[in-house]
mmCIF file of C-alpha atoms in Angstrom:
data_model
loop_
_atom_site.group_PDB
_atom_site.id
_atom_site.type_symbol
_atom_site.label_atom_id
_atom_site.label_comp_id
_atom_site.label_asym_id
_atom_site.label_seq_id
_atom_site.Cartn_x
_atom_site.Cartn_y
_atom_site.Cartn_z
ATOM 1 C CA UNK A 157 -6.767 -43.179 15.631
ATOM 2 C CA UNK A 158 -5.854 -43.152 12.013
ATOM 3 C CA UNK A 159 -8.252 -41.372 9.517
ATOM 4 C CA UNK A 160 -9.738 -43.959 7.095
ATOM 5 C CA UNK A 161 -10.127 -43.213 3.455
ATOM 6 C CA UNK A 162 -13.522 -41.950 2.235
ATOM 7 C CA UNK A 163 -15.565 -44.394 0.105
ATOM 8 C CA UNK A 164 -16.219 -43.303 -3.467
ATOM 9 C CA UNK A 165 -19.556 -42.470 -4.669
ATOM 10 C CA UNK A 166 -19.877 -45.477 -6.844
ATOM 11 C CA UNK A 167 -19.104 -47.791 -3.940
ATOM 12 C CA UNK A 168 -21.823 -46.085 -1.682
ATOM 13 C CA UNK A 169 -24.336 -46.418 -4.462
ATOM 14 C CA UNK A 170 -23.444 -50.118 -4.979
ATOM 15 C CA UNK A 171 -24.055 -50.710 -1.214
ATOM 16 C CA UNK A 172 -27.517 -49.162 -1.594
ATOM 17 C CA UNK A 173 -28.342 -51.213 -4.802
ATOM 18 C CA UNK A 174 -27.281 -54.497 -2.981
ATOM 19 C CA UNK A 175 -29.374 -53.593 0.086
ATOM 20 C CA UNK A 176 -32.350 -52.928 -2.126
ATOM 21 C CA UNK A 177 -31.739 -56.307 -3.718
ATOM 22 C CA UNK A 178 -32.319 -57.968 -0.447
ATOM 23 C CA UNK A 179 -28.698 -58.744 0.652
ATOM 24 C CA UNK A 180 -27.626 -58.401 4.383
ATOM 25 C CA UNK A 181 -25.064 -55.912 5.611
ATOM 26 C CA UNK A 182 -22.729 -58.800 6.397
ATOM 27 C CA UNK A 183 -23.031 -60.239 2.843
ATOM 28 C CA UNK A 184 -22.469 -56.687 1.138
ATOM 29 C CA UNK A 185 -19.392 -56.235 3.392
ATOM 30 C CA UNK A 186 -17.830 -59.533 2.384
ATOM 31 C CA UNK A 187 -18.634 -58.887 -1.322
ATOM 32 C CA UNK A 188 -17.216 -55.477 -1.287
ATOM 33 C CA UNK A 189 -14.353 -56.003 1.230
ATOM 34 C CA UNK A 190 -15.862 -53.527 3.714
ATOM 35 C CA UNK A 191 -16.590 -53.593 7.416
ATOM 36 C CA UNK A 192 -20.226 -54.316 8.363
ATOM 37 C CA UNK A 193 -20.350 -51.135 10.419
ATOM 38 C CA UNK A 194 -19.326 -49.006 7.344
ATOM 39 C CA UNK A 195 -22.020 -50.684 5.319
ATOM 40 C CA UNK A 196 -24.587 -50.281 7.909
ATOM 41 C CA UNK A 197 -23.758 -46.397 8.292
ATOM 42 C CA UNK A 198 -24.162 -45.875 4.481
ATOM 43 C CA UNK A 199 -27.559 -47.788 4.570
ATOM 44 C CA UNK A 200 -28.796 -45.824 7.582
ATOM 45 C CA UNK A 201 -27.721 -42.546 5.930
ATOM 46 C CA UNK A 202 -29.694 -43.429 2.741
ATOM 47 C CA UNK A 203 -32.762 -44.438 4.611
ATOM 48 C CA UNK A 204 -32.762 -41.066 6.604
ATOM 49 C CA UNK A 205 -31.811 -38.760 3.781
ATOM 50 C CA UNK A 206 -32.409 -40.654 0.618
ATOM 51 C CA UNK A 207 -28.892 -39.807 -0.570
ATOM 52 C CA UNK A 208 -25.399 -41.128 -0.190
ATOM 53 C CA UNK A 209 -23.768 -37.766 -0.992
ATOM 54 C CA UNK A 210 -21.742 -35.951 1.673
ATOM 55 C CA UNK A 211 -23.860 -33.784 3.904
ATOM 56 C CA UNK A 212 -22.877 -30.340 5.038
ATOM 57 C CA UNK A 213 -20.545 -30.711 8.133
ATOM 58 C CA UNK A 214 -20.488 -28.446 11.156
ATOM 59 C CA UNK A 215 -16.944 -28.878 11.993
ATOM 60 C CA UNK A 216 -15.366 -28.409 15.282
ATOM 61 C CA UNK A 217 -16.961 -25.885 17.604
ATOM 62 C CA UNK A 218 -15.442 -22.416 17.746
ATOM 63 C CA UNK A 219 -12.859 -22.092 20.809
ATOM 64 C CA UNK A 220 -13.940 -18.432 21.149
ATOM 65 C CA UNK A 221 -17.627 -17.881 21.982
ATOM 66 C CA UNK A 222 -19.648 -15.199 20.304
ATOM 67 C CA UNK A 223 -19.301 -12.987 23.425
ATOM 68 C CA UNK A 224 -15.498 -13.470 23.289
ATOM 69 C CA UNK A 225 -15.310 -12.533 19.565
ATOM 70 C CA UNK A 226 -17.291 -9.427 20.408
ATOM 71 C CA UNK A 227 -14.978 -8.585 23.349
ATOM 72 C CA UNK A 228 -11.624 -8.832 21.302
ATOM 73 C CA UNK A 229 -13.193 -7.140 18.230
ATOM 74 C CA UNK A 230 -14.280 -4.181 20.311
ATOM 75 C CA UNK A 231 -10.780 -4.035 22.090
ATOM 76 C CA UNK A 232 -8.739 -3.819 18.870
ATOM 77 C CA UNK A 233 -11.449 -1.402 17.378
ATOM 78 C CA UNK A 234 -10.774 0.965 20.219
ATOM 79 C CA UNK A 235 -6.968 0.429 20.303
ATOM 80 C CA UNK A 236 -5.559 -0.959 17.040
ATOM 81 C CA UNK A 237 -2.087 -1.299 18.661
ATOM 82 C CA UNK A 238 -3.338 -4.120 20.905
ATOM 83 C CA UNK A 239 -0.998 -7.020 20.637
ATOM 84 C CA UNK A 240 -1.827 -10.760 20.242
ATOM 85 C CA UNK A 241 -0.475 -11.398 23.672
ATOM 86 C CA UNK A 242 -2.852 -8.731 25.199
ATOM 87 C CA UNK A 243 -5.833 -10.501 23.622
ATOM 88 C CA UNK A 244 -4.651 -13.960 24.639
ATOM 89 C CA UNK A 245 -4.441 -12.675 28.361
ATOM 90 C CA UNK A 246 -7.889 -11.004 27.988
ATOM 91 C CA UNK A 247 -9.569 -14.158 26.922
ATOM 92 C CA UNK A 248 -7.678 -16.245 29.475
ATOM 93 C CA UNK A 249 -8.972 -13.983 32.220
ATOM 94 C CA UNK A 250 -12.473 -14.601 30.784
ATOM 95 C CA UNK A 251 -11.909 -18.292 30.997
ATOM 96 C CA UNK A 252 -10.942 -19.124 27.448
ATOM 97 C CA UNK A 253 -7.437 -20.491 26.590
ATOM 98 C CA UNK A 254 -6.402 -20.022 22.917
ATOM 99 C CA UNK A 255 -3.414 -19.510 20.818
ATOM 100 C CA UNK A 256 -2.388 -16.517 18.726
ATOM 101 C CA UNK A 257 -3.303 -18.100 15.359
ATOM 102 C CA UNK A 258 -6.763 -18.735 16.712
ATOM 103 C CA UNK A 259 -7.139 -15.007 17.606
ATOM 104 C CA UNK A 260 -5.746 -14.019 14.276
ATOM 105 C CA UNK A 261 -8.149 -16.222 12.276
ATOM 106 C CA UNK A 262 -11.171 -15.123 14.436
ATOM 107 C CA UNK A 263 -10.434 -11.381 13.828
ATOM 108 C CA UNK A 264 -9.762 -12.127 10.129
ATOM 109 C CA UNK A 265 -13.358 -13.477 9.863
ATOM 110 C CA UNK A 266 -14.391 -10.078 11.355
ATOM 111 C CA UNK A 267 -12.520 -8.209 8.513
ATOM 112 C CA UNK A 268 -9.581 -7.261 10.846
ATOM 113 C CA UNK A 269 -6.081 -8.074 9.660
ATOM 114 C CA UNK A 270 -2.676 -7.442 11.347
ATOM 115 C CA UNK A 271 -0.597 -5.086 9.065
ATOM 116 C CA UNK A 272 2.357 -2.885 9.442
ATOM 117 C CA UNK A 273 1.445 0.667 10.564
ATOM 118 C CA UNK A 274 2.264 3.260 7.987
ATOM 119 C CA UNK A 275 4.564 6.104 8.704
ATOM 120 C CA UNK A 276 2.740 9.346 8.103
ATOM 121 C CA UNK A 277 3.249 13.033 9.185
ATOM 122 C CA UNK A 278 2.049 14.087 12.617
ATOM 123 C CA UNK A 279 -1.138 15.980 12.103
ATOM 124 C CA UNK A 280 -2.248 18.494 14.708
ATOM 125 C CA UNK A 281 -5.834 19.764 14.687
ATOM 126 C CA UNK A 282 -4.664 23.027 12.995
ATOM 127 C CA UNK A 283 -3.143 20.764 10.107
ATOM 128 C CA UNK A 284 -6.349 18.794 9.762
ATOM 129 C CA UNK A 285 -8.377 21.953 9.477
ATOM 130 C CA UNK A 286 -6.141 23.475 6.849
ATOM 131 C CA UNK A 287 -6.185 20.381 4.797
ATOM 132 C CA UNK A 288 -9.978 20.143 4.967
ATOM 133 C CA UNK A 289 -10.269 23.889 3.985
ATOM 134 C CA UNK A 290 -7.802 23.342 1.066
ATOM 135 C CA UNK A 291 -9.767 20.320 -0.246
ATOM 136 C CA UNK A 292 -13.201 22.079 0.003
ATOM 137 C CA UNK A 293 -12.062 25.217 -1.587
ATOM 138 C CA UNK A 294 -10.493 23.445 -4.613
ATOM 139 C CA UNK A 295 -12.866 20.414 -4.933
ATOM 140 C CA UNK A 296 -14.872 22.135 -7.728
ATOM 141 C CA UNK A 297 -12.030 23.751 -9.656
ATOM 142 C CA UNK A 298 -12.160 22.941 -13.354
ATOM 143 C CA UNK A 299 -9.648 20.420 -14.739
ATOM 144 C CA UNK A 300 -8.104 23.112 -16.838
ATOM 145 C CA UNK A 301 -6.918 24.983 -13.623
ATOM 146 C CA UNK A 302 -4.926 21.928 -12.513
ATOM 147 C CA UNK A 303 -3.317 21.564 -15.950
ATOM 148 C CA UNK A 304 -1.799 25.038 -15.473
ATOM 149 C CA UNK A 305 -0.070 23.861 -12.216
ATOM 150 C CA UNK A 306 3.753 23.064 -11.935
ATOM 151 C CA UNK A 307 4.093 20.653 -9.119
ATOM 152 C CA UNK A 308 7.414 20.308 -7.307
ATOM 153 C CA UNK A 309 9.237 18.686 -4.452
ATOM 154 C CA UNK A 310 12.593 17.233 -3.215
ATOM 155 C CA UNK A 311 13.173 13.530 -2.342
ATOM 156 C CA UNK A 312 16.118 11.409 -1.120
ATOM 157 C CA UNK A 313 16.985 8.216 -2.819
ATOM 158 C CA UNK A 314 19.301 5.777 -1.044
ATOM 159 C CA UNK A 315 21.845 3.647 -2.991
ATOM 160 C CA UNK A 316 20.718 0.332 -1.468
ATOM 161 C CA UNK A 317 17.446 1.477 0.111
ATOM 162 C CA UNK A 318 15.080 -0.933 -1.643
ATOM 163 C CA UNK A 319 17.430 -3.683 -2.298
ATOM 164 C CA UNK A 320 18.045 -4.285 1.404
ATOM 165 C CA UNK A 321 14.740 -6.012 1.807
ATOM 166 C CA UNK A 322 14.634 -8.031 -1.445
ATOM 167 C CA UNK A 323 13.601 -11.725 -1.318
ATOM 168 C CA UNK A 324 15.375 -14.376 -3.551
ATOM 169 C CA UNK A 325 14.429 -17.786 -4.760
ATOM 170 C CA UNK A 326 17.153 -20.422 -3.840
ATOM 171 C CA UNK A 327 17.760 -24.109 -3.153
ATOM 172 C CA UNK A 328 18.278 -25.389 0.403
ATOM 173 C CA UNK A 329 22.038 -24.949 0.897
ATOM 174 C CA UNK A 330 22.624 -21.993 -1.416
ATOM 175 C CA UNK A 331 22.012 -19.253 1.022
ATOM 176 C CA UNK A 332 25.521 -17.892 0.938
ATOM 177 C CA UNK A 333 25.878 -17.875 -2.891
ATOM 178 C CA UNK A 334 26.861 -14.320 -4.084
ATOM 179 C CA UNK A 335 23.740 -14.117 -6.156
ATOM 180 C CA UNK A 336 21.534 -14.947 -3.152
ATOM 181 C CA UNK A 337 23.024 -12.553 -0.752
ATOM 182 C CA UNK A 338 23.043 -8.710 -0.218
ATOM 183 C CA UNK A 339 26.377 -7.216 0.976
ATOM 184 C CA UNK A 340 26.122 -5.237 4.328
ATOM 185 C CA UNK A 341 26.338 -1.419 3.537
ATOM 186 C CA UNK A 342 26.391 0.970 6.361
ATOM 187 C CA UNK A 343 23.914 3.853 6.191
ATOM 188 C CA UNK A 344 22.361 2.605 2.957
ATOM 189 C CA UNK A 345 25.512 2.995 1.042
ATOM 190 C CA UNK A 346 24.936 6.760 0.733
ATOM 191 C CA UNK A 347 22.084 8.728 -1.000
ATOM 192 C CA UNK A 348 21.390 11.642 -3.275
ATOM 193 C CA UNK A 349 18.910 14.490 -2.886
ATOM 194 C CA UNK A 350 16.725 15.356 -5.992
ATOM 195 C CA UNK A 351 14.649 18.280 -6.925
ATOM 196 C CA UNK A 352 12.143 17.816 -9.662
ATOM 197 C CA UNK A 353 8.971 19.221 -11.013
ATOM 198 C CA UNK A 354 6.080 18.106 -13.474
ATOM 199 C CA UNK A 355 2.868 19.235 -14.890
ATOM 200 C CA UNK A 356 -0.076 17.646 -16.753
ATOM 201 C CA UNK A 357 2.013 17.934 -19.949
ATOM 202 C CA UNK A 358 4.847 15.818 -18.661
ATOM 203 C CA UNK A 359 8.022 15.678 -16.380
ATOM 204 C CA UNK A 360 10.040 18.917 -15.934
ATOM 205 C CA UNK A 361 13.778 18.997 -15.073
ATOM 206 C CA UNK A 362 15.190 16.795 -12.418
ATOM 207 C CA UNK A 363 18.464 17.796 -10.674
ATOM 208 C CA UNK A 364 20.716 16.602 -7.976
ATOM 209 C CA UNK A 365 21.185 18.786 -4.926
ATOM 210 C CA UNK A 366 24.771 18.227 -3.966
ATOM 211 C CA UNK A 367 24.985 20.573 -1.079
ATOM 212 C CA UNK A 368 22.905 21.547 1.954
ATOM 213 C CA UNK A 369 20.086 23.694 0.464
ATOM 214 C CA UNK A 370 19.423 27.098 1.693
ATOM 215 C CA UNK A 371 17.170 29.897 0.339
ATOM 216 C CA UNK A 372 19.670 31.291 -1.995
ATOM 217 C CA UNK A 373 20.482 27.847 -3.362
ATOM 218 C CA UNK A 374 16.747 27.113 -3.772
ATOM 219 C CA UNK A 375 16.132 30.346 -5.731
ATOM 220 C CA UNK A 376 19.042 29.262 -7.970
ATOM 221 C CA UNK A 377 17.452 26.002 -8.610
ATOM 222 C CA UNK A 378 14.150 27.603 -9.509
ATOM 223 C CA UNK A 379 16.048 30.116 -11.848
ATOM 224 C CA UNK A 380 17.969 27.462 -13.728
ATOM 225 C CA UNK A 381 15.358 24.690 -13.844
ATOM 226 C CA UNK A 382 11.796 25.878 -12.983
ATOM 227 C CA UNK A 383 11.638 28.534 -15.738
ATOM 228 C CA UNK A 384 13.184 26.369 -18.451
ATOM 229 C CA UNK A 385 10.747 23.508 -17.384
ATOM 230 C CA UNK A 386 7.904 25.877 -17.793
ATOM 231 C CA UNK A 387 9.009 26.803 -21.231
ATOM 232 C CA UNK A 388 9.531 23.193 -22.308
ATOM 233 C CA UNK A 389 6.155 22.227 -20.899
ATOM 234 C CA UNK A 390 4.635 25.173 -22.826
ATOM 235 C CA UNK A 391 3.001 26.507 -19.648
ATOM 236 C CA UNK A 392 0.810 29.547 -19.944
ATOM 237 C CA UNK A 393 1.909 32.911 -18.722
ATOM 238 C CA UNK A 394 1.076 33.255 -15.010
ATOM 239 C CA UNK A 395 1.073 29.592 -14.468
ATOM 240 C CA UNK A 396 0.648 28.348 -10.814
ATOM 241 C CA UNK A 397 3.642 26.952 -8.984
ATOM 242 C CA UNK A 398 3.299 24.389 -6.203
ATOM 243 C CA UNK A 399 5.765 23.784 -3.410
ATOM 244 C CA UNK A 400 5.398 23.003 0.269
ATOM 245 C CA UNK A 401 5.867 25.250 3.305
ATOM 246 C CA UNK A 402 9.475 24.659 3.940
ATOM 247 C CA UNK A 403 11.163 27.757 5.307
ATOM 248 C CA UNK A 404 13.299 28.133 2.222
ATOM 249 C CA UNK A 405 10.269 28.069 0.073
ATOM 250 C CA UNK A 406 8.304 30.640 2.202
ATOM 251 C CA UNK A 407 11.186 32.977 2.660
ATOM 252 C CA UNK A 408 10.573 36.611 1.747
ATOM 253 C CA UNK A 409 13.294 36.636 -0.858
ATOM 254 C CA UNK A 410 11.760 33.652 -2.524
ATOM 255 C CA UNK A 411 8.227 35.055 -2.501
ATOM 256 C CA UNK A 412 9.615 38.166 -4.005
ATOM 257 C CA UNK A 413 11.548 36.340 -6.759
ATOM 258 C CA UNK A 414 8.428 34.287 -7.678
ATOM 259 C CA UNK A 415 6.400 37.474 -7.813
ATOM 260 C CA UNK A 416 8.850 39.259 -10.158
ATOM 261 C CA UNK A 417 8.623 36.067 -12.470
ATOM 262 C CA UNK A 418 4.847 36.334 -12.612
ATOM 263 C CA UNK A 419 4.474 32.893 -11.020
ATOM 264 C CA UNK A 420 1.538 32.456 -8.784
ATOM 265 C CA UNK A 421 1.962 30.179 -5.811
ATOM 266 C CA UNK A 422 -0.654 27.561 -4.784
ATOM 267 C CA UNK A 423 -1.463 28.103 -1.092
ATOM 268 C CA UNK A 424 -0.459 24.897 0.466
ATOM 269 C CA UNK A 425 -1.529 23.198 3.737
ATOM 270 C CA UNK A 426 1.351 21.999 5.945
ATOM 271 C CA UNK A 427 2.039 18.346 6.582
ATOM 272 C CA UNK A 428 0.384 17.306 3.267
ATOM 273 C CA UNK A 429 2.668 15.213 1.111
ATOM 274 C CA UNK A 430 -0.234 13.045 -0.008
ATOM 275 C CA UNK A 431 -1.868 16.002 -1.652
ATOM 276 C CA UNK A 432 1.117 16.442 -3.952
ATOM 277 C CA UNK A 433 0.782 14.055 -6.942
ATOM 278 C CA UNK A 434 4.562 14.154 -7.578
ATOM 279 C CA UNK A 435 4.762 11.757 -4.767
ATOM 280 C CA UNK A 436 3.355 9.047 -7.104
ATOM 281 C CA UNK A 437 6.238 9.825 -9.538
ATOM 282 C CA UNK A 438 8.849 9.607 -6.737
ATOM 283 C CA UNK A 439 7.393 6.234 -5.794
ATOM 284 C CA UNK A 440 7.640 4.907 -9.320
ATOM 285 C CA UNK A 441 11.163 6.434 -9.868
ATOM 286 C CA UNK A 442 12.464 4.619 -6.734
ATOM 287 C CA UNK A 443 10.969 1.356 -7.842
ATOM 288 C CA UNK A 444 12.541 1.598 -11.280
ATOM 289 C CA UNK A 445 15.882 2.590 -9.759
ATOM 290 C CA UNK A 446 15.854 -0.417 -7.354
ATOM 291 C CA UNK A 447 15.247 -2.713 -10.231
ATOM 292 C CA UNK A 448 18.486 -1.686 -11.871
ATOM 293 C CA UNK A 449 20.487 -2.216 -8.647
ATOM 294 C CA UNK A 450 23.013 0.645 -9.173
ATOM 295 C CA UNK A 451 26.318 0.051 -7.378
ATOM 296 C CA UNK A 452 27.745 3.549 -6.948
ATOM 297 C CA UNK A 453 26.401 7.173 -6.285
ATOM 298 C CA UNK A 454 27.347 8.083 -9.836
ATOM 299 C CA UNK A 455 25.417 5.264 -11.364
ATOM 300 C CA UNK A 456 22.450 6.066 -9.127
ATOM 301 C CA UNK A 457 22.356 9.556 -10.241
ATOM 302 C CA UNK A 458 22.535 8.490 -13.920
ATOM 303 C CA UNK A 459 19.789 5.949 -13.560
ATOM 304 C CA UNK A 460 17.417 8.449 -11.715
ATOM 305 C CA UNK A 461 17.953 10.959 -14.642
ATOM 306 C CA UNK A 462 17.439 8.335 -17.299
ATOM 307 C CA UNK A 463 14.269 6.943 -15.563
ATOM 308 C CA UNK A 464 12.685 10.274 -15.019
ATOM 309 C CA UNK A 465 13.060 11.198 -18.593
ATOM 310 C CA UNK A 466 11.177 8.007 -19.482
ATOM 311 C CA UNK A 467 8.145 8.955 -17.608
ATOM 312 C CA UNK A 468 5.263 9.085 -20.141
ATOM 313 C CA UNK A 469 3.402 12.411 -20.460
ATOM 314 C CA UNK A 470 0.319 10.330 -20.210
ATOM 315 C CA UNK A 471 1.132 9.339 -16.644
ATOM 316 C CA UNK A 472 1.533 12.899 -15.648
ATOM 317 C CA UNK A 473 -1.669 13.844 -17.346
ATOM 318 C CA UNK A 474 -3.665 11.093 -15.602
ATOM 319 C CA UNK A 475 -2.323 12.112 -12.208
ATOM 320 C CA UNK A 476 -3.665 15.587 -12.775
ATOM 321 C CA UNK A 477 -6.974 14.476 -14.271
ATOM 322 C CA UNK A 478 -7.669 12.346 -11.138
ATOM 323 C CA UNK A 479 -6.531 14.992 -8.600
ATOM 324 C CA UNK A 480 -10.347 15.655 -7.617
ATOM 325 C CA UNK A 481 -10.422 12.089 -6.314
ATOM 326 C CA UNK A 482 -7.585 13.031 -3.986
ATOM 327 C CA UNK A 483 -9.372 16.043 -2.621
ATOM 328 C CA UNK A 484 -12.601 13.910 -2.308
ATOM 329 C CA UNK A 485 -10.622 11.337 -0.250
ATOM 330 C CA UNK A 486 -9.306 14.019 2.114
ATOM 331 C CA UNK A 487 -12.750 15.312 2.791
ATOM 332 C CA UNK A 488 -14.114 11.740 3.256
ATOM 333 C CA UNK A 489 -11.137 10.959 5.678
ATOM 334 C CA UNK A 490 -12.000 14.050 7.639
ATOM 335 C CA UNK A 491 -8.824 15.849 6.862
ATOM 336 C CA UNK A 492 -6.365 12.973 7.755
ATOM 337 C CA UNK A 493 -3.744 11.398 5.528
ATOM 338 C CA UNK A 494 -5.151 9.529 2.686
ATOM 339 C CA UNK A 495 -3.947 7.422 -0.237
ATOM 340 C CA UNK A 496 -3.876 9.116 -3.641
#
């Protein structure tokens, strides 16, 4: 049955006016070109509610009962990896047949949304406790202490890592036009490994690591880049150096070298990339590089260096100023990975 067009408010009011003037439903219908049943419905509504405005409508009843809603909500709360298919089967066994979109909409009203699971480091109980210990011990450290820290890390940037998932706007039959396609490149087209550092005063040096890094190479990187960065950033003597617990970083020779250079090392909990604010700079760097679409490894390296040098000192300063929020989040999240 086709859906009829709703009468305008003026027409509904005119029906009531004619009715009050003593005209019959048939006469009103003929005058306005409406069915008698339509006129009668408007008049009855006015008699009952004293209005011709649309009243709140209840809509179709929910397919999933309140009990069913509680059941599927409890299921996904206990096991977030439960699939739509599993929920459909659970409800069907309970006597309710629904589709996946119905389940999705129902859970959405409960504040639950299907999202891609994040890839995070595997945390064992010992890692969780170490992270909590670090956060609690440093939560009340004054901001000046964090300003005297040089943060460091290594990262890998792929040539076509970000572009491979890019969306395009195109017309219906232009899917194969060169500007709307991405050439297939095996293994991401290659990648480069970078080492960098920064402090609250701005970015330090960024270099490309061209060979497989070992302890000796790492100490050479520190000698040629960490110390010059500390001078350029005007770090105080005895500044604190941060790096993770990679075996190259914790080797006895590396520890001895740092001691001779009067560099204190921040004791670092394992499996804690989210505690290192340089991760924010890596993320911004990768986005900027992807936007420029380098077509070769050489171009990729050049763009990385250019974009790193453009990072404002204020960005670095803000990352360090807000570091207490990061520690607070770790404590609130009971030691598990958090977003900084």
